[in-house]
Structure formats: structure tokens, C-alpha cells
PDB file of C-alpha atoms in Angstrom:
ATOM      1  CA  UNK A   1       0.000   0.000   0.000  1.00  0.00           C
ATOM      2  CA  UNK A   2       1.306   3.442  -0.915  1.00  0.00           C
ATOM      3  CA  UNK A   3       0.228   6.245   1.432  1.00  0.00           C
ATOM      4  CA  UNK A   4       0.418   9.941   0.587  1.00  0.00           C
ATOM      5  CA  UNK A   5       0.492  12.199   3.653  1.00  0.00           C
ATOM      6  CA  UNK A   6      -0.249  15.886   3.209  1.00  0.00           C
ATOM      7  CA  UNK A   7       0.355  18.884   5.461  1.00  0.00           C
ATOM      8  CA  UNK A   8      -1.788  21.591   3.825  1.00  0.00           C
ATOM      9  CA  UNK A   9      -0.929  25.238   3.401  1.00  0.00           C
ATOM     10  CA  UNK A  10      -1.086  28.014   0.844  1.00  0.00           C
ATOM     11  CA  UNK A  11       2.583  28.957   0.817  1.00  0.00           C
ATOM     12  CA  UNK A  12       3.847  25.410   1.429  1.00  0.00           C
ATOM     13  CA  UNK A  13       2.121  22.050   1.128  1.00  0.00           C
ATOM     14  CA  UNK A  14       4.283  19.362   2.692  1.00  0.00           C
ATOM     15  CA  UNK A  15       3.978  15.829   1.415  1.00  0.00           C
ATOM     16  CA  UNK A  16       5.403  12.436   2.206  1.00  0.00           C
ATOM     17  CA  UNK A  17       4.890   9.111   0.478  1.00  0.00           C
ATOM     18  CA  UNK A  18       5.538   5.805   2.170  1.00  0.00           C
ATOM     19  CA  UNK A  19       5.123   2.243   1.002  1.00  0.00           C
ATOM     20  CA  UNK A  20       3.972  -0.504   3.330  1.00  0.00           C
ATOM     21  CA  UNK A  21       4.593  -4.108   2.399  1.00  0.00           C
ATOM     22  CA  UNK A  22       4.247  -6.946   4.881  1.00  0.00           C
ATOM     23  CA  UNK A  23       4.495  -4.512   7.793  1.00  0.00           C
ATOM     24  CA  UNK A  24       7.696  -2.927   6.515  1.00  0.00           C
ATOM     25  CA  UNK A  25       7.779   0.791   5.731  1.00  0.00           C
ATOM     26  CA  UNK A  26       9.861   2.504   3.084  1.00  0.00           C
ATOM     27  CA  UNK A  27      10.039   6.167   2.132  1.00  0.00           C
ATOM     28  CA  UNK A  28       9.171   6.744  -1.505  1.00  0.00           C
ATOM     29  CA  UNK A  29       9.463  10.534  -1.653  1.00  0.00           C
ATOM     30  CA  UNK A  30       8.918  13.681   0.359  1.00  0.00           C
ATOM     31  CA  UNK A  31       9.074  17.390  -0.249  1.00  0.00           C
ATOM     32  CA  UNK A  32       6.892  20.441  -0.644  1.00  0.00           C
ATOM     33  CA  UNK A  33       4.780  22.231  -3.181  1.00  0.00           C
ATOM     34  CA  UNK A  34       5.608  25.889  -2.658  1.00  0.00           C
ATOM     35  CA  UNK A  35       4.041  29.143  -3.763  1.00  0.00           C
ATOM     36  CA  UNK A  36       5.129  32.692  -3.179  1.00  0.00           C
ATOM     37  CA  UNK A  37       3.179  35.965  -3.195  1.00  0.00           C
ATOM     38  CA  UNK A  38       4.898  36.867  -6.490  1.00  0.00           C
ATOM     39  CA  UNK A  39       3.217  33.811  -8.065  1.00  0.00           C
ATOM     40  CA  UNK A  40      -0.016  35.795  -8.150  1.00  0.00           C
ATOM     41  CA  UNK A  41      -3.263  36.156  -6.278  1.00  0.00           C
ATOM     42  CA  UNK A  42      -4.813  33.517  -4.037  1.00  0.00           C
ATOM     43  CA  UNK A  43      -6.590  31.815  -6.934  1.00  0.00           C
ATOM     44  CA  UNK A  44      -3.350  31.392  -8.876  1.00  0.00           C
ATOM     45  CA  UNK A  45      -1.504  30.089  -5.813  1.00  0.00           C
ATOM     46  CA  UNK A  46      -4.265  27.536  -5.190  1.00  0.00           C
ATOM     47  CA  UNK A  47      -4.009  26.521  -8.835  1.00  0.00           C
ATOM     48  CA  UNK A  48      -0.267  25.891  -8.353  1.00  0.00           C
ATOM     49  CA  UNK A  49      -1.050  23.678  -5.338  1.00  0.00           C
ATOM     50  CA  UNK A  50      -3.705  21.800  -7.326  1.00  0.00           C
ATOM     51  CA  UNK A  51      -1.430  21.243 -10.323  1.00  0.00           C
ATOM     52  CA  UNK A  52       1.496  20.226  -8.104  1.00  0.00           C
ATOM     53  CA  UNK A  53      -0.631  17.677  -6.281  1.00  0.00           C
ATOM     54  CA  UNK A  54      -1.984  16.313  -9.571  1.00  0.00           C
ATOM     55  CA  UNK A  55       1.618  15.864 -10.750  1.00  0.00           C
ATOM     56  CA  UNK A  56       2.465  13.990  -7.513  1.00  0.00           C
ATOM     57  CA  UNK A  57      -0.557  11.738  -7.918  1.00  0.00           C
ATOM     58  CA  UNK A  58       0.311  10.974 -11.547  1.00  0.00           C
ATOM     59  CA  UNK A  59       3.961  10.289 -10.745  1.00  0.00           C
ATOM     60  CA  UNK A  60       3.636   8.218  -7.562  1.00  0.00           C
ATOM     61  CA  UNK A  61       0.120   6.728  -7.836  1.00  0.00           C
ATOM     62  CA  UNK A  62      -0.781   6.553  -4.131  1.00  0.00           C
ATOM     63  CA  UNK A  63      -3.392   4.040  -3.026  1.00  0.00           C
ATOM     64  CA  UNK A  64      -4.690   6.221  -0.194  1.00  0.00           C
ATOM     65  CA  UNK A  65      -4.090   9.696   1.161  1.00  0.00           C
ATOM     66  CA  UNK A  66      -4.183  11.294   4.586  1.00  0.00           C
ATOM     67  CA  UNK A  67      -4.554  15.022   5.130  1.00  0.00           C
ATOM     68  CA  UNK A  68      -3.994  17.028   8.286  1.00  0.00           C
ATOM     69  CA  UNK A  69      -7.178  18.652   9.529  1.00  0.00           C
ATOM     70  CA  UNK A  70      -7.358  22.383   9.980  1.00  0.00           C
ATOM     71  CA  UNK A  71      -6.061  23.600  13.316  1.00  0.00           C
ATOM     72  CA  UNK A  72      -7.863  26.823  14.121  1.00  0.00           C
ATOM     73  CA  UNK A  73      -5.547  29.167  15.969  1.00  0.00           C
ATOM     74  CA  UNK A  74      -5.899  32.852  16.644  1.00  0.00           C
ATOM     75  CA  UNK A  75      -5.174  33.980  13.093  1.00  0.00           C
ATOM     76  CA  UNK A  76      -8.450  33.587  11.210  1.00  0.00           C
ATOM     77  CA  UNK A  77      -6.955  34.889   7.952  1.00  0.00           C
ATOM     78  CA  UNK A  78      -4.374  32.107   7.957  1.00  0.00           C
ATOM     79  CA  UNK A  79      -7.019  29.546   8.902  1.00  0.00           C
ATOM     80  CA  UNK A  80      -9.203  30.607   5.972  1.00  0.00           C
ATOM     81  CA  UNK A  81      -6.292  30.366   3.523  1.00  0.00           C
ATOM     82  CA  UNK A  82      -5.269  26.940   4.808  1.00  0.00           C
ATOM     83  CA  UNK A  83      -8.919  25.900   4.558  1.00  0.00           C
ATOM     84  CA  UNK A  84      -8.937  26.971   0.924  1.00  0.00           C
ATOM     85  CA  UNK A  85      -5.773  24.945   0.274  1.00  0.00           C
ATOM     86  CA  UNK A  86      -7.336  21.913   2.001  1.00  0.00           C
ATOM     87  CA  UNK A  87     -10.350  22.238  -0.286  1.00  0.00           C
ATOM     88  CA  UNK A  88      -8.163  22.215  -3.375  1.00  0.00           C
ATOM     89  CA  UNK A  89      -6.188  19.248  -2.030  1.00  0.00           C
ATOM     90  CA  UNK A  90      -9.322  17.260  -1.218  1.00  0.00           C
ATOM     91  CA  UNK A  91     -10.719  18.043  -4.680  1.00  0.00           C
ATOM     92  CA  UNK A  92      -7.561  16.805  -6.414  1.00  0.00           C
ATOM     93  CA  UNK A  93      -7.610  13.577  -4.395  1.00  0.00           C
ATOM     94  CA  UNK A  94     -11.339  13.039  -5.016  1.00  0.00           C
ATOM     95  CA  UNK A  95     -10.903  13.658  -8.751  1.00  0.00           C
ATOM     96  CA  UNK A  96      -8.164  11.000  -8.775  1.00  0.00           C
ATOM     97  CA  UNK A  97     -10.427   8.535  -6.973  1.00  0.00           C
ATOM     98  CA  UNK A  98      -8.119   8.303  -3.966  1.00  0.00           C
ATOM     99  CA  UNK A  99      -9.663   7.531  -0.570  1.00  0.00           C
ATOM    100  CA  UNK A 100      -8.860  10.221   1.985  1.00  0.00           C
ATOM    101  CA  UNK A 101      -8.496  10.051   5.754  1.00  0.00           C
ATOM    102  CA  UNK A 102      -8.179  13.180   7.878  1.00  0.00           C
ATOM    103  CA  UNK A 103      -6.350  13.518  11.191  1.00  0.00           C
ATOM    104  CA  UNK A 104      -6.095  16.352  13.700  1.00  0.00           C
ATOM    105  CA  UNK A 105      -2.677  17.714  14.678  1.00  0.00           C
ATOM    106  CA  UNK A 106      -2.898  16.181  18.203  1.00  0.00           C
ATOM    107  CA  UNK A 107      -3.766  12.758  16.726  1.00  0.00           C
ATOM    108  CA  UNK A 108      -0.773  12.991  14.397  1.00  0.00           C
ATOM    109  CA  UNK A 109       1.543  13.981  17.241  1.00  0.00           C
ATOM    110  CA  UNK A 110       0.233  11.208  19.467  1.00  0.00           C
ATOM    111  CA  UNK A 111       0.428   8.585  16.738  1.00  0.00           C
ATOM    112  CA  UNK A 112       4.010   9.398  15.808  1.00  0.00           C
ATOM    113  CA  UNK A 113       5.509  10.416  19.160  1.00  0.00           C
ATOM    114  CA  UNK A 114       3.149   8.931  21.738  1.00  0.00           C
ATOM    115  CA  UNK A 115       2.253  12.378  23.074  1.00  0.00           C
ATOM    116  CA  UNK A 116      -0.508  14.627  21.675  1.00  0.00           C
ATOM    117  CA  UNK A 117       1.272  17.817  22.708  1.00  0.00           C
ATOM    118  CA  UNK A 118       4.688  16.844  21.345  1.00  0.00           C
ATOM    119  CA  UNK A 119       6.841  19.609  19.929  1.00  0.00           C
ATOM    120  CA  UNK A 120       7.527  19.904  16.219  1.00  0.00           C
ATOM    121  CA  UNK A 121      11.103  18.783  16.893  1.00  0.00           C
ATOM    122  CA  UNK A 122       9.962  15.667  18.784  1.00  0.00           C
ATOM    123  CA  UNK A 123       7.671  14.678  15.907  1.00  0.00           C
ATOM    124  CA  UNK A 124      10.432  15.276  13.361  1.00  0.00           C
ATOM    125  CA  UNK A 125      12.872  13.169  15.377  1.00  0.00           C
ATOM    126  CA  UNK A 126      10.353  10.325  15.574  1.00  0.00           C
ATOM    127  CA  UNK A 127       9.654  10.510  11.824  1.00  0.00           C
ATOM    128  CA  UNK A 128      13.403  10.233  11.226  1.00  0.00           C
ATOM    129  CA  UNK A 129      13.696   7.343  13.674  1.00  0.00           C
ATOM    130  CA  UNK A 130      10.634   5.346  12.559  1.00  0.00           C
ATOM    131  CA  UNK A 131      11.551   5.644   8.882  1.00  0.00           C
ATOM    132  CA  UNK A 132      15.266   5.063   9.537  1.00  0.00           C
ATOM    133  CA  UNK A 133      16.327   8.253   7.752  1.00  0.00           C
ATOM    134  CA  UNK A 134      19.840   9.660   8.017  1.00  0.00           C
ATOM    135  CA  UNK A 135      18.518  13.123   8.832  1.00  0.00           C
ATOM    136  CA  UNK A 136      15.301  14.944   9.627  1.00  0.00           C
ATOM    137  CA  UNK A 137      13.383  15.523   6.386  1.00  0.00           C
ATOM    138  CA  UNK A 138      13.476  19.097   5.110  1.00  0.00           C
ATOM    139  CA  UNK A 139      11.607  21.315   4.806  1.00  0.00           C
ATOM    140  CA  UNK A 140       9.667  20.945   8.064  1.00  0.00           C
ATOM    141  CA  UNK A 141       6.460  20.638   6.055  1.00  0.00           C
ATOM    142  CA  UNK A 142       7.816  17.502   4.349  1.00  0.00           C
ATOM    143  CA  UNK A 143       8.506  15.922   7.745  1.00  0.00           C
ATOM    144  CA  UNK A 144       4.930  16.823   8.675  1.00  0.00           C
ATOM    145  CA  UNK A 145       3.650  15.168   5.487  1.00  0.00           C
ATOM    146  CA  UNK A 146       5.526  11.985   6.405  1.00  0.00           C
ATOM    147  CA  UNK A 147       4.069  12.177   9.930  1.00  0.00           C
ATOM    148  CA  UNK A 148       0.562  12.329   8.446  1.00  0.00           C
ATOM    149  CA  UNK A 149       1.311   9.272   6.283  1.00  0.00           C
ATOM    150  CA  UNK A 150       2.688   7.405   9.312  1.00  0.00           C
ATOM    151  CA  UNK A 151      -0.438   8.292  11.282  1.00  0.00           C
ATOM    152  CA  UNK A 152      -2.620   6.787   8.602  1.00  0.00           C
ATOM    153  CA  UNK A 153      -0.503   3.639   8.586  1.00  0.00           C
ATOM    154  CA  UNK A 154      -0.876   3.326  12.383  1.00  0.00           C
ATOM    155  CA  UNK A 155      -4.651   3.752  12.230  1.00  0.00           C
ATOM    156  CA  UNK A 156      -4.895   1.362   9.271  1.00  0.00           C
ATOM    157  CA  UNK A 157      -2.901  -1.283  11.193  1.00  0.00           C
ATOM    158  CA  UNK A 158      -5.116  -0.802  14.217  1.00  0.00           C
ATOM    159  CA  UNK A 159      -8.262  -1.305  12.111  1.00  0.00           C
ATOM    160  CA  UNK A 160      -6.835  -4.540  10.688  1.00  0.00           C
ATOM    161  CA  UNK A 161      -6.396  -5.942  14.186  1.00  0.00           C
ATOM    162  CA  UNK A 162     -10.103  -5.582  14.866  1.00  0.00           C
ATOM    163  CA  UNK A 163     -11.533  -6.874  11.601  1.00  0.00           C
TER     164      UNK A 163
END
């Protein structure tokens, strides 16, 4: 099973792809789809995210995807923009016929590190450790994308135990 994990954003969408075969995990790819204000207005930046995700889907052909849910902080403007990016991401995945699971930031932290209030650094260290990587994936958003993929794998494994 190939899992695509996505950490949504407007400026940076982190992604991580992992393969699971017979309980063994392997990193396929990770990185970020990035936009900058000079790329144009919000609509154009969302289009860049959409096209970038479509390219990822076509290249790596994930079986399932997991997307981080929106964490609503104090900055409503940022939350709205991330919500728009999530909408574009969910649309691209739906158009490709890929099943999507969604996980909250505390669930992702707990799944990967064992603690729902873990720091970003703790989660990154655990991603590196679990996936046996030489270094912490960069940018941070890519490490977050891998954490989302790992979370889906953990929940998927758990479901299999109770079938």
C-alpha cells in the first residue's frame, strides 16, 4: 500500500509518500509544493497547489491519502487560507479517486511520538527514527507530510487488528 500524507498550506504544502509491504515501511518521496506571493493572487496560488498535487498523484500513484485537519488558531486569515488549500487538495484527491483520511494535529503527534502535545522537533525526530532516515526531512512541512502518512498507517494497522 502506498500512502500519501499531506500537510496543507497556501505557501507550502508538505507531502510524504511511504510504502507498506508486509508490515515494513519505506520512504518513496517527500518534499513540498511551494508558492510565493509573487506567483499571483490567491486563486493562482491555489491553482499551483492543485497542479502540483496532480503531478504527484500521476507520478507516484498513491493508493490512499491522509490530510492534516485544519487547526484553528488565533489567526483567522491564515485559517481561511489553509482551509482553501485543504479544499483544493481534497478536490484533487477526489478527482483521482483516492480515498482520503483526515487527522487532527494532536492525533498525528500522538500517533508518531506517543504524546498529543509533542513539539515539532519531537515529531520530526520520531519521523526520522521510525523511517530510519539519516537526517530529519526538510523542509519541516515535508517531515509533517511523512508524519501524516505514518499516522494513517498506524490507524490502518489498528483497524486490521479488529476486523
